[in-house]
Amino acid sequence: MIAAEFGSTPWGRAWVRSVAAIAASGPNALLPRARTLARNHAVELTTEPGRIEARVSAADAVQPVHIDVPLWSPQTQAQVRRLLEKSLAEHPVLIAGDLSDSFEADLRQEGIPVAAGLDELRAECACRSRKRPCVHILATLYALAQQIDERPALAVGLRGGATDPVAPPLPGWIALTALDPVAFYGD
Amino acid sequence: MPVAANPLQPATPRAGVASEPDAVPLPGRLQATFVPNENAMAWWGVQLLEQAVQEHGLPAGRPGTCRLAVADGSRVRAATVPVRLVDLDSAVHALRTPVPPDEESASLRTWREAVRMLDDDDAFAALGERMPAAAHGALNAEGTAIVTPTVLLTEFRQALRARAALRSTTIHATLRPYQQHGVAWLTARPRSGQGGVLADEMGLGKTLQAICLLASRRTVGPHLVVCPTSLIGNWRRELARFSPDTVVVSHHGAQRKLPSTVPPGAVVITSYPVLRRDTALTRTRWDVVILDEAQQIKNPDAQVSRAAAKLTATAAIAMTGTPVENRLDELWAILHVTNPGLLGSRNRFRQLFVTPIEQRRSATAAAALHTLIQPHLLRRTKADVAADLPPKLYSTVVCTLSDEQARLYRKAVDRAFSDGFGVGIARRGRVLALLTELKQICNHPAQYLREEKAELGRSGKFDRAAEMLAEIVDDGERALVFTQYRAMGELLADHLTETLGAGPTPFLHGGLSAGRREELVRDFQESADAPPVLLLSLRAAGFGLNLTRATHVMHYDRWWNPAVEEQATDRAHRIGQRRGVTVHTLVTGGTLEDHIAAMHENKRGFAKIALGRTDAALARLSDEELHAVIDLDSGALA
């Protein structure tokens, strides 16, 4: 079986569905173009809770894209955490950064959406197209879905959920940025 | 077809080295940092380093550079720092010498404290808290982080204990610096209850490093070595040579029977085919399990892989010379046995890593995988450790005789002796004929029986050669293979053409025109898509051939004249050549090949045999002496 290019896990698929929703009322020519951009490594992407930053290289120009993603409410986050702990107890052996597919099903059952709808996002792109969301924003979301397919914990982290039991910051290592240059030599 | 990204390459290329400012901002006081990758203490921090080291009464060590963190104004950054590297034992010895406090840098001071409290766990933990970053500034592969003091102090103690354990066992070998590091790494694995993969390039001495690990663990339980049948003899030989005190049990062949209790520290050697069907092996609780040539378990559905996964052990160590990191399914299969759970289920691994890396060359997935496996996989290439290596690296590979070979060999010897050799010229002719028959049988029964095709499984030497050449080609290297027999060269050429997937394997022999021979040599030396293996008849590979593109030389059979063999080897190696050459000599254990190789090595036995002109000298021996040289040594077979 060949895995889906976008949304090979339920975690990434949730975001693919959000994007595809704009084609619900009729075909949208931007979607195939957005997928081509994501496929051709045109999107450079970083995420933090509640925010996606991207640079999309298309037609000789690089478009900066910012997308604000609504965070889960504190109550929802607490609920997610409980479900996560339950899931980790059931699946003790997971790759770092992975979350079980049944955890996604649990969230859906509780009515907690992993992906936000397009109408909930505040997305900005510097391009001149009047169409919103533009092809760059859509490409960013497709690239996001792929990154989530590689690392499902990203989907939860993006909504402000804690995934630290799964993905500790590299144990045994200290980032250079966390070191104090003044105290470095200790004297 | 998409090319798989190499997950072992850091996601961000180490361009840092080039883009760093030229001048490294040094603190101006002598610093000490333990560098686990070098298994050594690094002195650094001042311009006139050697002088400063001397003033502090410390051993000078060897010069080098290390990737270390340094403070640079308002930030801490990665730098390539000139250092003096000192072997741990001499560093510890020197650091024990007391000095007045406050005269030295904090990093040097904390390491002086560390070596005085090696056995005190609490004091050691407290030390970690006041250790300055400079004392534990060895960088990760990406140059983005340094190791925590707790982890580094643990590694430091483990490295020292491993050395002490090694000293207390007798290892008859001098380990090269990278091998010492490899042994420290290996001995740390069972201590942390984890397995791992030793993936050093072929020729760097993986077997020796593994033997050091086994010999350093004498008390916990028995060890198991699983290897291809063709390598059983080699393992026995290497264990006896490097660690003669180790009790070795061969568990192989139809008569095999595992003793009801195997003493702790003993090593049971078995083959993959036996592992597949022998339940006694999966019932035993092992201390260390070594899976040599671990590509044998690359298919997780195969019975042998399932049997390997069922073994119970403190730690399973896989050894392979192939670059497993480029074959993700193989990587999963091997780590599934050595580090169960690390890479998740096979399906999930495909979803999270294989599909992204192979289908869309995802750099993020490759980097995540690298981070995941990096602590559990140790691979050094010859280029990495070139400074530690001699220009020519010699390796004798002892191969196992197949049952068919043993039967043919005994029959030929019996028949020759019952027919008798006669005297004079006739005797000489008959002895030489027998020697030729025996050498042919060692090469492959198909050569002896004049068959068209040489199959795998009938000759230990042939199997081993095919395995080694496949590995060399996988590594992107080139090899010369010498044989003295035209027929054997043809059989090898056909087999390699079929299995290496690199086009027809050329065979340079005396039957070719001079022009054709030149063409083959030129192709091998210069052509971009030339086959990576060139077979040569030892006789035709005369003077003046320049084949320096080869980094491996294999002597498939023996000429029994060291000078001639050396001359052939030097086709690939020229004085002043930048790259080293690994010379593999194949010897079939227990046969005349083995006996005569031993005579050459020891410069003993029948003097003329040891001096070359072996064939002629053998013809002059009495029947009894001759029998002693060629008879099958059944002790060396099992």
Short mmCIF file of C-alpha atoms in Angstrom, two decimals, chain A residues 1-11 13 38-41 45 92-102 104 142-153 170-187, chain B residues 25-27 29 31 44 69-78 104-107 109 132-134 136-140 143-149 151 341-345 348-349 351-353 355-356 359-362 364-365 368 371-372 374:
data_model
loop_
_atom_site.label_atom_id
_atom_site.label_comp_id
_atom_site.label_asym_id
_atom_site.label_seq_id
_atom_site.Cartn_x
_atom_site.Cartn_y
_atom_site.Cartn_z
CA MET A 1 0.00 0.00 0.00
CA ILE A 2 1.38 3.40 -0.91
CA ALA A 3 0.94 5.88 1.92
CA ALA A 4 -0.99 9.07 1.25
CA GLU A 5 1.38 11.86 0.32
CA PHE A 6 -0.42 14.32 2.60
CA GLY A 7 -2.07 12.99 5.72
CA SER A 8 -0.57 9.51 5.97
CA THR A 9 -1.47 9.53 9.69
CA PRO A 10 -4.82 10.62 11.17
CA TRP A 11 -2.93 13.54 12.76
CA ARG A 13 -5.05 13.96 7.79
CA ALA A 38 4.68 21.59 -0.77
CA ARG A 39 5.82 18.57 -2.79
CA ASN A 40 8.70 20.54 -4.34
CA HIS A 41 10.11 21.61 -0.99
CA LEU A 45 8.31 25.96 8.04
CA PRO A 92 4.17 2.49 26.29
CA VAL A 93 6.44 1.85 23.33
CA LEU A 94 6.30 4.79 20.98
CA ILE A 95 8.96 6.47 18.92
CA ALA A 96 9.97 9.82 20.39
CA GLY A 97 7.55 12.42 18.98
CA ASP A 98 4.94 9.86 18.01
CA LEU A 99 1.39 9.68 19.35
CA SER A 100 -0.87 6.71 18.82
CA ASP A 101 -3.61 6.90 16.23
CA SER A 102 -6.14 5.81 18.82
CA GLU A 104 -6.46 10.99 17.85
CA TYR A 142 -0.02 21.07 3.34
CA ALA A 143 3.62 21.21 4.42
CA LEU A 144 2.41 21.37 8.02
CA ALA A 145 0.35 18.22 7.48
CA GLN A 146 3.47 16.42 6.22
CA GLN A 147 5.53 17.51 9.20
CA ILE A 148 2.77 16.33 11.50
CA ASP A 149 2.73 12.99 9.69
CA GLU A 150 6.41 12.69 10.59
CA ARG A 151 5.93 13.86 14.15
CA PRO A 152 2.33 13.64 15.41
CA ALA A 153 3.23 15.36 18.71
CA LEU A 170 16.99 15.76 24.19
CA PRO A 171 18.01 14.20 27.48
CA GLY A 172 21.69 14.47 28.29
CA TRP A 173 22.30 17.57 26.18
CA ILE A 174 22.25 21.30 26.88
CA ALA A 175 21.62 23.67 23.96
CA LEU A 176 24.40 26.22 23.44
CA THR A 177 21.75 28.95 23.57
CA ALA A 178 20.92 27.89 27.14
CA LEU A 179 24.48 28.47 28.36
CA ASP A 180 25.64 31.64 30.09
CA PRO A 181 28.78 32.98 28.36
CA VAL A 182 29.83 34.82 31.53
CA ALA A 183 29.86 31.71 33.71
CA PHE A 184 31.19 29.49 30.92
CA TYR A 185 34.72 29.08 32.31
CA GLY A 186 33.55 29.27 35.91
CA ASP A 187 36.18 31.74 37.05
CA PRO B 25 38.40 33.20 21.24
CA LEU B 26 40.52 31.40 23.83
CA PRO B 27 40.09 32.09 27.54
CA ARG B 29 43.98 29.82 30.91
CA GLN B 31 41.28 24.19 30.31
CA TRP B 44 43.21 23.63 25.51
CA ALA B 69 31.91 25.02 22.87
CA VAL B 70 33.62 28.36 23.62
CA ALA B 71 32.40 31.63 25.10
CA ASP B 72 32.52 34.36 22.47
CA GLY B 73 31.44 37.75 23.83
CA SER B 74 27.75 37.61 24.59
CA ARG B 75 27.17 34.06 23.41
CA VAL B 76 28.45 30.51 23.55
CA ARG B 77 29.26 29.02 20.17
CA ALA B 78 30.79 25.99 18.51
CA GLU B 104 44.21 26.75 37.95
CA SER B 105 41.11 27.21 35.83
CA ALA B 106 37.83 25.88 37.20
CA SER B 107 37.59 23.20 34.51
CA ARG B 109 40.21 22.00 39.05
CA PRO B 132 31.79 24.82 34.65
CA ALA B 133 30.46 24.37 31.12
CA ALA B 134 34.01 24.50 29.74
CA HIS B 136 31.99 19.40 29.66
CA GLY B 137 32.07 21.36 26.41
CA ALA B 138 32.26 18.50 23.90
CA LEU B 139 29.68 19.20 21.19
CA ASN B 140 27.00 17.02 19.63
CA GLY B 143 27.37 21.59 17.01
CA THR B 144 24.24 22.89 18.75
CA ALA B 145 24.51 21.41 22.24
CA ILE B 146 26.96 20.09 24.81
CA VAL B 147 26.58 17.06 26.99
CA THR B 148 25.32 17.55 30.58
CA PRO B 149 27.90 17.18 33.39
CA VAL B 151 26.06 12.26 31.62
CA GLY B 341 10.99 -0.35 20.63
CA LEU B 342 13.42 2.42 19.72
CA LEU B 343 12.05 2.74 16.20
CA GLY B 344 8.49 1.71 17.05
CA SER B 345 6.49 -0.81 15.07
CA ARG B 348 4.74 3.23 12.18
CA PHE B 349 8.43 3.48 11.30
CA GLN B 351 4.87 6.04 8.12
CA LEU B 352 7.02 8.40 10.16
CA PHE B 353 10.40 7.94 8.50
CA THR B 355 7.89 7.27 3.42
CA PRO B 356 8.91 10.88 4.16
CA GLN B 359 9.34 9.50 -1.19
CA ARG B 360 9.91 13.17 -0.57
CA ARG B 361 13.45 13.43 0.80
CA SER B 362 12.21 15.01 3.97
CA THR B 364 13.05 16.94 9.04
CA ALA B 365 12.32 13.21 9.12
CA ALA B 368 14.67 13.21 13.61
CA THR B 371 18.82 12.06 16.56
CA LEU B 372 16.99 8.89 17.51
CA GLN B 374 22.80 8.35 16.92
#
